[in-house]
Short mmCIF file of C-alpha atoms in Angstrom, two decimals:
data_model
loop_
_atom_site.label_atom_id
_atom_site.label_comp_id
_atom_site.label_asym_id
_atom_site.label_seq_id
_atom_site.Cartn_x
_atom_site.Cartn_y
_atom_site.Cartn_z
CA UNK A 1 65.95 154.63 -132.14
CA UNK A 2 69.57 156.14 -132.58
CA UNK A 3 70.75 157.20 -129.23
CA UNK A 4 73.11 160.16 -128.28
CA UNK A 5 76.43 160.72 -127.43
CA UNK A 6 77.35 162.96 -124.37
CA UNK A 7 80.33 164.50 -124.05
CA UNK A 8 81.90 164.81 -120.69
CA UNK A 9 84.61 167.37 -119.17
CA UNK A 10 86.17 165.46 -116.58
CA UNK A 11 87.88 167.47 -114.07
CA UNK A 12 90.98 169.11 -115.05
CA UNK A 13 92.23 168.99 -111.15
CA UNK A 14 93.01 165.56 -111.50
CA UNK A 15 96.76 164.15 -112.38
CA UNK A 16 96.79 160.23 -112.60
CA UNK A 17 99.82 158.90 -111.28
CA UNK A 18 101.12 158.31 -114.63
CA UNK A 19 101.32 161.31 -116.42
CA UNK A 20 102.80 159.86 -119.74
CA UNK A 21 99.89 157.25 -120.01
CA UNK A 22 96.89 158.52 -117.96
CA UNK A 23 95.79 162.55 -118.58
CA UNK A 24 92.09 163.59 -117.88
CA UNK A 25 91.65 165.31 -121.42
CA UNK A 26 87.64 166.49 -122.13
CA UNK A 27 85.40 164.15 -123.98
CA UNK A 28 85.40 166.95 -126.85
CA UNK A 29 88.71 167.25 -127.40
CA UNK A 30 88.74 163.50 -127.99
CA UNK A 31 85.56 163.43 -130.40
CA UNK A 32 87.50 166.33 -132.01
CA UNK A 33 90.46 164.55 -132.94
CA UNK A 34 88.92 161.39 -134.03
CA UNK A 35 87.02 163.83 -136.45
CA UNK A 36 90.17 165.23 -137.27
CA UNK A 37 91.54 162.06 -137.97
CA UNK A 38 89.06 161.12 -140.17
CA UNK A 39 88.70 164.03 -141.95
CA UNK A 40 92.29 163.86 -143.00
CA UNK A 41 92.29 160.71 -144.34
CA UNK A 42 94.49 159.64 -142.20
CA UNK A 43 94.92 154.97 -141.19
CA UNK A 44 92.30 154.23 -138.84
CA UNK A 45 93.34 151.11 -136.30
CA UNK A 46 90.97 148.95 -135.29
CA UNK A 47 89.53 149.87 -132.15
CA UNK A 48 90.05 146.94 -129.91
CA UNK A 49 87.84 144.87 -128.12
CA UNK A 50 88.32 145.16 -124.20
CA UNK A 51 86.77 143.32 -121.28
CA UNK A 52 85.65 145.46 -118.11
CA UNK A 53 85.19 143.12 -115.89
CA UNK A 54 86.24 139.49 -115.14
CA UNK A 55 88.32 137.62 -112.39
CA UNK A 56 91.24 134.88 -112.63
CA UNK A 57 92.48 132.89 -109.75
CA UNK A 58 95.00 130.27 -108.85
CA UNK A 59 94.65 126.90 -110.28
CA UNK A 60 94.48 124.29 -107.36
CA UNK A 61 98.44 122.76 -108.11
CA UNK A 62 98.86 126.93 -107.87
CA UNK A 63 97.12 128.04 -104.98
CA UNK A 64 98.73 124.60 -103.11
CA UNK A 65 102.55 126.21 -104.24
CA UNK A 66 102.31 129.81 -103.99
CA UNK A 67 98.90 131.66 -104.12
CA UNK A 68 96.83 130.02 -101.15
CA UNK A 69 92.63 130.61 -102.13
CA UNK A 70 91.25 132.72 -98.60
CA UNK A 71 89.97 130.20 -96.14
CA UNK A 72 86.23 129.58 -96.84
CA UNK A 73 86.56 131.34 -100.71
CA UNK A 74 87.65 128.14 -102.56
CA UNK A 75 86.49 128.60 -106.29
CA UNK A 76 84.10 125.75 -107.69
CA UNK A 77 85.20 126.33 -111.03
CA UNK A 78 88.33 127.58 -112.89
CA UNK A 79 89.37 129.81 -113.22
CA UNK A 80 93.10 130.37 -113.95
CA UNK A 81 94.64 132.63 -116.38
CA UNK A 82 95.34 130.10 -118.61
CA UNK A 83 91.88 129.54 -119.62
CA UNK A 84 91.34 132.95 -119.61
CA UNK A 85 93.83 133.45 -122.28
CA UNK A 86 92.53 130.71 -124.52
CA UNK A 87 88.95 132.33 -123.87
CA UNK A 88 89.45 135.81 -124.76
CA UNK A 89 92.04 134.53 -127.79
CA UNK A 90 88.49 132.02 -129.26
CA UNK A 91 86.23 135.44 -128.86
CA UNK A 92 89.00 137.91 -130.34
CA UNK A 93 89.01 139.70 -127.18
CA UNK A 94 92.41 141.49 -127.18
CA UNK A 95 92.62 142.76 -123.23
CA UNK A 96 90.61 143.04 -120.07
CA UNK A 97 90.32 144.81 -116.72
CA UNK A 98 90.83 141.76 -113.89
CA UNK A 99 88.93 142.60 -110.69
CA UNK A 100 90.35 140.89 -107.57
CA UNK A 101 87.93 137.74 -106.28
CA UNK A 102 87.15 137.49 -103.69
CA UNK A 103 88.92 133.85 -103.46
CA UNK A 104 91.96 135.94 -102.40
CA UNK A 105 90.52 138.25 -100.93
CA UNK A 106 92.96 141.00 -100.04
CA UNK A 107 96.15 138.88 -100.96
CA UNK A 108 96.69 140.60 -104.57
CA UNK A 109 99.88 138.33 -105.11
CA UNK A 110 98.01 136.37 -107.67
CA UNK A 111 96.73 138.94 -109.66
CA UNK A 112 100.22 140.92 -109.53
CA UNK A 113 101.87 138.29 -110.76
CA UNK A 114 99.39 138.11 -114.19
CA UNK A 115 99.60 141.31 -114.30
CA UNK A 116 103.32 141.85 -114.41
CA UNK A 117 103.47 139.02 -117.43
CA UNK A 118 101.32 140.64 -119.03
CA UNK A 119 101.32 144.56 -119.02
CA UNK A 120 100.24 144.83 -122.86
CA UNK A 121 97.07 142.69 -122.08
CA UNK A 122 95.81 143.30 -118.24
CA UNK A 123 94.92 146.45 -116.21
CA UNK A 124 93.97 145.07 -112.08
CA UNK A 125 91.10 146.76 -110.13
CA UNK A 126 92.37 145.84 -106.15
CA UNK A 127 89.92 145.18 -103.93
CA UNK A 128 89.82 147.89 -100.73
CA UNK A 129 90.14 146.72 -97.02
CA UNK A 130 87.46 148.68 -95.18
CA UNK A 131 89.48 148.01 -91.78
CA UNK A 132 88.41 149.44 -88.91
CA UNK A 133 92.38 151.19 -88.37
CA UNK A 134 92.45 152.54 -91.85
CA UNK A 135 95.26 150.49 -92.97
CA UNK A 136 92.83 150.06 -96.11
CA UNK A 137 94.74 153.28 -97.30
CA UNK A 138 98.34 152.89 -97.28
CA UNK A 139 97.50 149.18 -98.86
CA UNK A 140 95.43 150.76 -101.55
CA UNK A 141 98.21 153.11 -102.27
CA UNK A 142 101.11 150.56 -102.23
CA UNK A 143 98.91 148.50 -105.06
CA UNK A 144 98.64 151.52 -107.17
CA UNK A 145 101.90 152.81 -107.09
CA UNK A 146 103.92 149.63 -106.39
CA UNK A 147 101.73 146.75 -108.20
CA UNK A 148 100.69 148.93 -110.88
CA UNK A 149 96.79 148.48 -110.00
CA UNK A 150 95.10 151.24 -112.00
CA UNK A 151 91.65 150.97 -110.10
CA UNK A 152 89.82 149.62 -106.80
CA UNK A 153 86.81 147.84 -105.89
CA UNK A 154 84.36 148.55 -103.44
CA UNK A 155 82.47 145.81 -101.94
CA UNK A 156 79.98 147.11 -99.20
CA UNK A 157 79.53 144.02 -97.67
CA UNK A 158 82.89 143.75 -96.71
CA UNK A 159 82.80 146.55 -94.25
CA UNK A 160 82.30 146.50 -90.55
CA UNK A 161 78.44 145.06 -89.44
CA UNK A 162 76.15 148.21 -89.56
CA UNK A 163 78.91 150.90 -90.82
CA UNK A 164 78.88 152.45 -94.86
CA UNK A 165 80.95 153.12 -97.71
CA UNK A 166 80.73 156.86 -96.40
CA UNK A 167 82.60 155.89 -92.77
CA UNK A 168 85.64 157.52 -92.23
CA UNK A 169 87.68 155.17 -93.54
CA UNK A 170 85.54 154.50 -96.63
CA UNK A 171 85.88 158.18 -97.42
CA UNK A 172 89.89 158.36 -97.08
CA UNK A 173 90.11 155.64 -99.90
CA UNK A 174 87.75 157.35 -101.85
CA UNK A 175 89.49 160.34 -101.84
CA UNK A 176 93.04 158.30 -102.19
CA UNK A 177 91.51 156.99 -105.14
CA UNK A 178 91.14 160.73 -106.77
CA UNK A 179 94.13 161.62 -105.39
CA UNK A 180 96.17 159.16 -107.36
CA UNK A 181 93.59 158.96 -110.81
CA UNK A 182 92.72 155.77 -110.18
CA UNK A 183 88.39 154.72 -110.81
CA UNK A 184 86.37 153.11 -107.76
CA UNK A 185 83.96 149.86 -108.69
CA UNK A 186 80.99 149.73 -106.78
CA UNK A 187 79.44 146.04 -106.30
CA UNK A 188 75.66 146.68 -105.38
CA UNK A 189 75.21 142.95 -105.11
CA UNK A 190 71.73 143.23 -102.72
CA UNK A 191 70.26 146.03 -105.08
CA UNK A 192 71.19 149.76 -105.87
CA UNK A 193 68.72 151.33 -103.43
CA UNK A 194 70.74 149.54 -100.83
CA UNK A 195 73.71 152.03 -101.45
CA UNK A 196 72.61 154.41 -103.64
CA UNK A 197 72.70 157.27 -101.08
CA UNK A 198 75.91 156.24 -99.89
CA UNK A 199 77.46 156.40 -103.84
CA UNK A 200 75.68 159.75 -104.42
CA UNK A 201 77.50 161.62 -101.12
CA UNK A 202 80.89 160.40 -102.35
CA UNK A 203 79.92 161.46 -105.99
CA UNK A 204 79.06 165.13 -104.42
CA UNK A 205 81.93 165.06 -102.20
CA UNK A 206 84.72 164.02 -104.12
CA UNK A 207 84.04 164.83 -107.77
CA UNK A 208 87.41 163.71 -108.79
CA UNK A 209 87.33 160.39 -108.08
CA UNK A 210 85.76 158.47 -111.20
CA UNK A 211 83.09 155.91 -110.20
CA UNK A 212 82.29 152.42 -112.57
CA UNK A 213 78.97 150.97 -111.80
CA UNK A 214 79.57 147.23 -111.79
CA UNK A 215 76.89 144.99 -113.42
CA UNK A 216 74.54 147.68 -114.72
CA UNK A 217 74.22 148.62 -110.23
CA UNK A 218 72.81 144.98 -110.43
CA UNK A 219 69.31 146.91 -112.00
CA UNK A 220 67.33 143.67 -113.66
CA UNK A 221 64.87 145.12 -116.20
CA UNK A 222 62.47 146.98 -113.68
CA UNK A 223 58.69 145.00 -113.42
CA UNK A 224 57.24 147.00 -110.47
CA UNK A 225 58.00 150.17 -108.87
CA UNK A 226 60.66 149.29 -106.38
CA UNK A 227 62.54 148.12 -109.32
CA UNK A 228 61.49 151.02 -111.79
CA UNK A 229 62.78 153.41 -108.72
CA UNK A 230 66.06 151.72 -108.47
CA UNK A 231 66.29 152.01 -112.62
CA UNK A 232 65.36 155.78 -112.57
CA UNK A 233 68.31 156.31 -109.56
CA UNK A 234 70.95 154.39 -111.96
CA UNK A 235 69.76 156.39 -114.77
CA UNK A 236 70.16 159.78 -112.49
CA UNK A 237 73.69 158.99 -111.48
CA UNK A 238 74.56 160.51 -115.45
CA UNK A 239 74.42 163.77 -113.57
CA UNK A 240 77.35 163.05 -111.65
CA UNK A 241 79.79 163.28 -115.04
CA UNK A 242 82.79 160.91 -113.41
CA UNK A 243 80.02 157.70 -113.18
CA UNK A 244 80.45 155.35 -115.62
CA UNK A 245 78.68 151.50 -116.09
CA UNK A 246 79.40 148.91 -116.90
CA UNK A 247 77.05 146.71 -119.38
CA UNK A 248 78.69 143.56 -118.10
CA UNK A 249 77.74 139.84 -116.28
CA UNK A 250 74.63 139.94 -118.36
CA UNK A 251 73.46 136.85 -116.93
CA UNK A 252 72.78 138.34 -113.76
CA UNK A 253 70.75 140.94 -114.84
CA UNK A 254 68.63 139.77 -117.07
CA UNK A 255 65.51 137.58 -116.72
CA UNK A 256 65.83 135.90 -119.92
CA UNK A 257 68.16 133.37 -121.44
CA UNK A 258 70.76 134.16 -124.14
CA UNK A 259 71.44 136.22 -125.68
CA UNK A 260 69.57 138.65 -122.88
CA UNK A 261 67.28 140.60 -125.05
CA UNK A 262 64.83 141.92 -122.34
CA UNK A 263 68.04 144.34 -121.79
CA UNK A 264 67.60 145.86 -124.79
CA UNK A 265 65.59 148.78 -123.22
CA UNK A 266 68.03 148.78 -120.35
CA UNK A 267 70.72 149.65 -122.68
CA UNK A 268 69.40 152.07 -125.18
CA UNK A 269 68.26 154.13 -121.94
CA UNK A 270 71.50 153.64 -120.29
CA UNK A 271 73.34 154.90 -123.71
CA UNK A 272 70.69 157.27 -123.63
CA UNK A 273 71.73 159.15 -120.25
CA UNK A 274 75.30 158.50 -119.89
CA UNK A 275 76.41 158.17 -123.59
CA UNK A 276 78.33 155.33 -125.43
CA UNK A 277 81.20 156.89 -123.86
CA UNK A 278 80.59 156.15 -120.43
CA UNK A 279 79.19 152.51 -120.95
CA UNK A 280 81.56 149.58 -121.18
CA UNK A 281 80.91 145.99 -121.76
CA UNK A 282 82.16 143.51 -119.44
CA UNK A 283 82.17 139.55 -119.22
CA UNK A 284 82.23 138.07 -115.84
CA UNK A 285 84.74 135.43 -116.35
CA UNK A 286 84.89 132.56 -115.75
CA UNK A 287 81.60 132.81 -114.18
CA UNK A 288 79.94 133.08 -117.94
CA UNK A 289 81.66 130.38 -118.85
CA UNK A 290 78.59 128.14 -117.79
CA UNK A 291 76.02 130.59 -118.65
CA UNK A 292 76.84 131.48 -122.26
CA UNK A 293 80.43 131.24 -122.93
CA UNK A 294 83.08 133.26 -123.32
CA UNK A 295 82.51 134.18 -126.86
CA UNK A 296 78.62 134.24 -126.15
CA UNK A 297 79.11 137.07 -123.68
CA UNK A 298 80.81 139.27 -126.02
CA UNK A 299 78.31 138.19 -128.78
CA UNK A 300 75.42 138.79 -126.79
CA UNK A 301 76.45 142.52 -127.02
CA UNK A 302 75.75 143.21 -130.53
CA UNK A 303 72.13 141.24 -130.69
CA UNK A 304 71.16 143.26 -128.07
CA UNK A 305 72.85 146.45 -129.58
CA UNK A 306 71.00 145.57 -132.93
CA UNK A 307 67.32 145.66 -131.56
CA UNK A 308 67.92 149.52 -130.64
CA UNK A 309 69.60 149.70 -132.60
CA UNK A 310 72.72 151.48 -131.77
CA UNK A 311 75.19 152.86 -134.40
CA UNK A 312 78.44 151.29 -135.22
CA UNK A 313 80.36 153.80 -132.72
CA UNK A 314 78.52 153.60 -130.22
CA UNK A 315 79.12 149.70 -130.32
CA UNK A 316 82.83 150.58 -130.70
CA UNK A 317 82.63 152.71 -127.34
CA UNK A 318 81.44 150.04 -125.55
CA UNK A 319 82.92 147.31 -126.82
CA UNK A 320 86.49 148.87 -125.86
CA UNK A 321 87.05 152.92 -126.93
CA UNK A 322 85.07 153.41 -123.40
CA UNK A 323 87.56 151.66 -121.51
CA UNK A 324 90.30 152.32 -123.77
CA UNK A 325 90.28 156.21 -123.24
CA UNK A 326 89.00 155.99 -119.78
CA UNK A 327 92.73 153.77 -118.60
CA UNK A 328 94.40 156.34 -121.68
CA UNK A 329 95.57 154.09 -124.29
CA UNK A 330 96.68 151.13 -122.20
CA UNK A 331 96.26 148.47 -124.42
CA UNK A 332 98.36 150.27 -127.30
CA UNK A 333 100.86 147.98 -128.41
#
């Protein structure tokens, strides 16, 4: 079944903090000039293979010198960046999005550091501090602007006992987040219909802030209707045209063993509704390491892609063009 496209007109309101690299620009001016391109005859470069979504962390000799793991967080398995470069170099992965663990919880030091060695290869998602004072924001905005962290992470379970993503302060990051271009994670850990309401009234009220939908909203294939509900909600989000998902830590979703192919479905309807060009893949290092491998994460991609099937572009979208476009060219040379 060949699945569609969608394009997407992202609001023009919106300046990203750094004009020369990040411009909202409509999804049809884009598909336009790739045409364009192509029609000219003009080189094509290789679209390059980019990783939404994985996590480094101090070794032990480095979290015992300089970058201390949060008390009660210590990793079980490394993790470093070291390893992560040797992985993504063995799957000919050429750059990645690093989300903040939670091993270090809201000391980004770490993660700077990589990040700053490496400004060709790594983008950082921070993680947001849901404090009860609001000094979430002024953080948040001293990683963007001063760290050079292009997005932020949500993690509900990190805010106060009983209170939402939709508090007061939950809303003043979100809307810092549009305010300086920079995308929001979500992390629906316990189950989309846990938070879906809460991600829909910061969708409606702040339609400039972009929104990536970590681990598919944690939807498994659905086999009854609580799970079929949650499925149909993920798919409904396409309405909202900043929400984007991410295809990644396929291990967690699926119920099968690689290479995953019970998501097969999951994917063609997700492509489906949102378009290759709001779908991005995304590893879960190192945790994939001992599920599948490095490699066999990105692998697993194209098998599933294949039983759709899906078309070489819309691999190429999410496989890295997705991510690519959405963080404007950041992995250019």
């Amino acid at each position: 079944m060949a699945v569609r496209l969608t394009s997407v007109l992202l609001p023009v309101s919106v300046q990203f903090r750094r004009p020369q690299r990040f411009v909202f620009i409509s999804r049809n001016t884009k598909f336009t000039a790739s045409a364009a391109t192509m029609a000219t005859g003009a080189p094509q470069s290789r679209t390059k293979i980019i990783d939404s979504h994985l996590h480094v962390w101090a070794s032990p000799q480095e979290a015992a010198d300089k970058y201390p793991y949060f008390p009660g967080q210590e990793p079980t398995l490394p993790g470093d960046v070291a390893l992560l470069l040797q992985s993504m170099e063995e799957a000919g992965v050429d750059g990645a999005l690093i989300v903040q663990p939670i091993n270090h919880k809201f000391d980004h030091s770490l993660v700077a550091s990589v990040l700053k060695k490496y400004p060709s290869k790594f983008v950082g998602c921070c993680l947001a501090n849901p404090a009860e004072d609001g000094s979430g924001v002024k953080q948040l905005e001293n990683l963007i602007l001063k760290d050079n962290f292009c997005a932020v992470r949500f993690n509900p379970y990190l805010w106060p006992s009983g209170q939402q993503m939709t508090n007061e302060v939950g809303k003043a990051m979100f809307s810092k987040a549009g305010e300086l271009g920079v995308p929001v994670g979500f992390m629906c850990m316990k189950g989309l219909s846990v938070h879906i309401s809460e991600i829909e009234e910061l969708c409606t009220e702040f339609p400039s802030t972009l929104v990536l939908l970590d681990h598919l909203a944690f939807c498994k294939p659905p086999i009854n209707d609580e799970e079929n509900q949650a499925f149909t909600a993920l798919l409904k989000l396409s309405r909202f045209p900043q929400v984007y998902v991410k295809f990644s830590a396929l291990f967690r979703v699926s119920r099968m063993p690689f290479p995953y192919e019970d998501l097969s479905n999951t994917l063609s309807q997700v492509v489906s509704s949102f378009g290759a060009n709001r779908v991005m893949w995304g590893s879960d290092f190192p945790f994939v390491v001992a599920e599948c491998g490095y490699k066999g994460a990105k692998e697993a991609v194209s098998l599933i892609a294949n039983q759709i099937p899906l078309s070489s572009s819309e691999l190429e979208w999410i496989m890295g063009r997705t991510i690519s476009q959405l963080f404007q060219n950041q992995w250019l040379p």
